[in-house]
Amino acid sequence: MVLNFEMEKLESELKRLKPKRVLVQLPEGIKQNAFEIKRKIEGMGIEAVFSGETCWGGCSISTQEAKDVGADLLVHFGHAQFIKSDFPILYIEVKDELDLKKILKKSLSFIKKYDTIGLSHSVQHKHDIDSVVKFYENAGKKIIISVKKGYAAYSGHVIGCEFGGLKSIADKVDAFVILGNNFHSMGACLAVEKPVILLDVYNDKVRSMEGVRDKIIRQRIVAIDKFKTASKVGVIIEAKPGQKFGSPSFVVDKLKKEGKEVILITMNELSPDKLMNFYDVDAFVELACPRIAIDDFARYSKPLITMKEALVAIGEKSMDDFLKEGVV
Ligand code: SF4
């Protein structure tokens, strides 16, 4: 795999924006390239400070950190724009340059019984989409690219918390193909009731997500049921500007009306270690990335549910509607 950091775009945008000092944010897998990026930026006479905080998605924009270190621009690598910000941000989308011929051929046996395929990709594969469509069309398939909705920056773009674009074409397709990784395909199978096939380009494997949806839904029902019996509840809000999934005051009021004692907790990043110290809290609602509660189910010893799930737990939403709308 060759990572293309769009250095030309970085250079031309820095020339245009003329910052004096930038804070650079790199996703975890790219932090190893910090020196290469530093040399490029500092070679232009611009001071670079690198954020050591985790950067899982376009939601993790460290604007406060940028202000704290006196930067006049935030350079965010690896993700597309997620939310608007009043602090200047330059997004540099990293391209994963891979030869997809082998994996595409392999995928044909997984989609042979489907005529119309919904196609979505993570942002690192936007540049591959035309050739992927052509390949499948040559193989006799009709391809519909997922629509740009919500947090998605482009049509076809899939993010772990945004599947509106897939939901809006679900009625028209027989199955979905996701070009990316397990994180995106798992979210997709929780969001749409159609077969989902993952082209796992990093492991050179094609995988059907069959069975994953049922397993996770069972886990979510267990978490919701346990949450219902909790009397002391922690409502967690994350400091990251893009991770605001629900209104804290709305949830707190609803939980109080249900007779629960509620404590509001703020965190920069949620982790089992941090929650463990709140010994006398029985269960948590997290208004941060919804995938934390879902994907890290086994890591938390106490029930941890999302905003949507809290609404089910307190009877504001029926389980049927929740499942119909999609868990993510
Ligand atoms: S909120 Fe979660 S799923 Fe959404 S972009 Fe951020 S890390 Fe990814």
Coordinates of N, CA and C and ligand atoms in Angstrom, one line a residue, residues 56-59 82 159-161 183 242-243 245 289-291, ligand 1:
W56 N -9.5 9.8 15.7 CA -10.1 8.6 15.0 C -10.9 9.0 13.8
G57 N -11.4 10.2 13.7 CA -12.2 10.6 12.6 C -12.2 12.1 12.4
G58 N -13.0 12.5 11.4 CA -13.1 14.0 11.1 C -13.8 14.7 12.2
C59 N -14.4 13.9 13.2 CA -15.1 14.5 14.3 C -14.1 15.1 15.3
F82 N -16.0 17.3 8.5 CA -17.1 16.6 9.2 C -18.2 17.6 9.7
I159 N -19.0 7.0 6.6 CA -18.3 7.2 7.9 C -19.0 6.3 8.9
G160 N -18.2 6.0 10.0 CA -18.7 5.0 10.9 C -20.0 5.4 11.7
C161 N -20.4 6.7 11.6 CA -21.6 7.2 12.3 C -22.6 7.8 11.3
F183 N -14.8 -1.6 10.2 CA -15.5 -0.6 11.0 C -16.7 -0.1 10.1
G242 N -16.9 17.5 17.2 CA -17.7 16.7 16.3 C -18.4 15.6 17.0
Q243 N -18.2 15.4 18.3 CA -18.9 14.3 18.9 C -19.9 14.7 19.9
F245 N -23.6 13.9 20.0 CA -24.7 13.1 19.5 C -25.8 13.1 20.5
C289 N -19.1 9.5 20.3 CA -19.2 8.6 19.1 C -20.0 7.4 19.4
P290 N -21.1 7.2 18.6 CA -22.0 6.1 19.0 C -21.3 4.7 18.8
R291 N -20.2 4.7 18.1 CA -19.6 3.4 17.9 C -18.8 2.9 19.1
Ligands
SF4_1 S1 -18.1 10.1 15.6 FE1 -17.1 8.1 15.6 S2 -17.8 7.1 13.7 FE2 -18.2 9.3 13.5 S3 -16.4 10.1 12.5 FE3 -16.0 10.3 14.7 S4 -14.9 8.4 15.3 FE4 -15.8 8.1 13.2

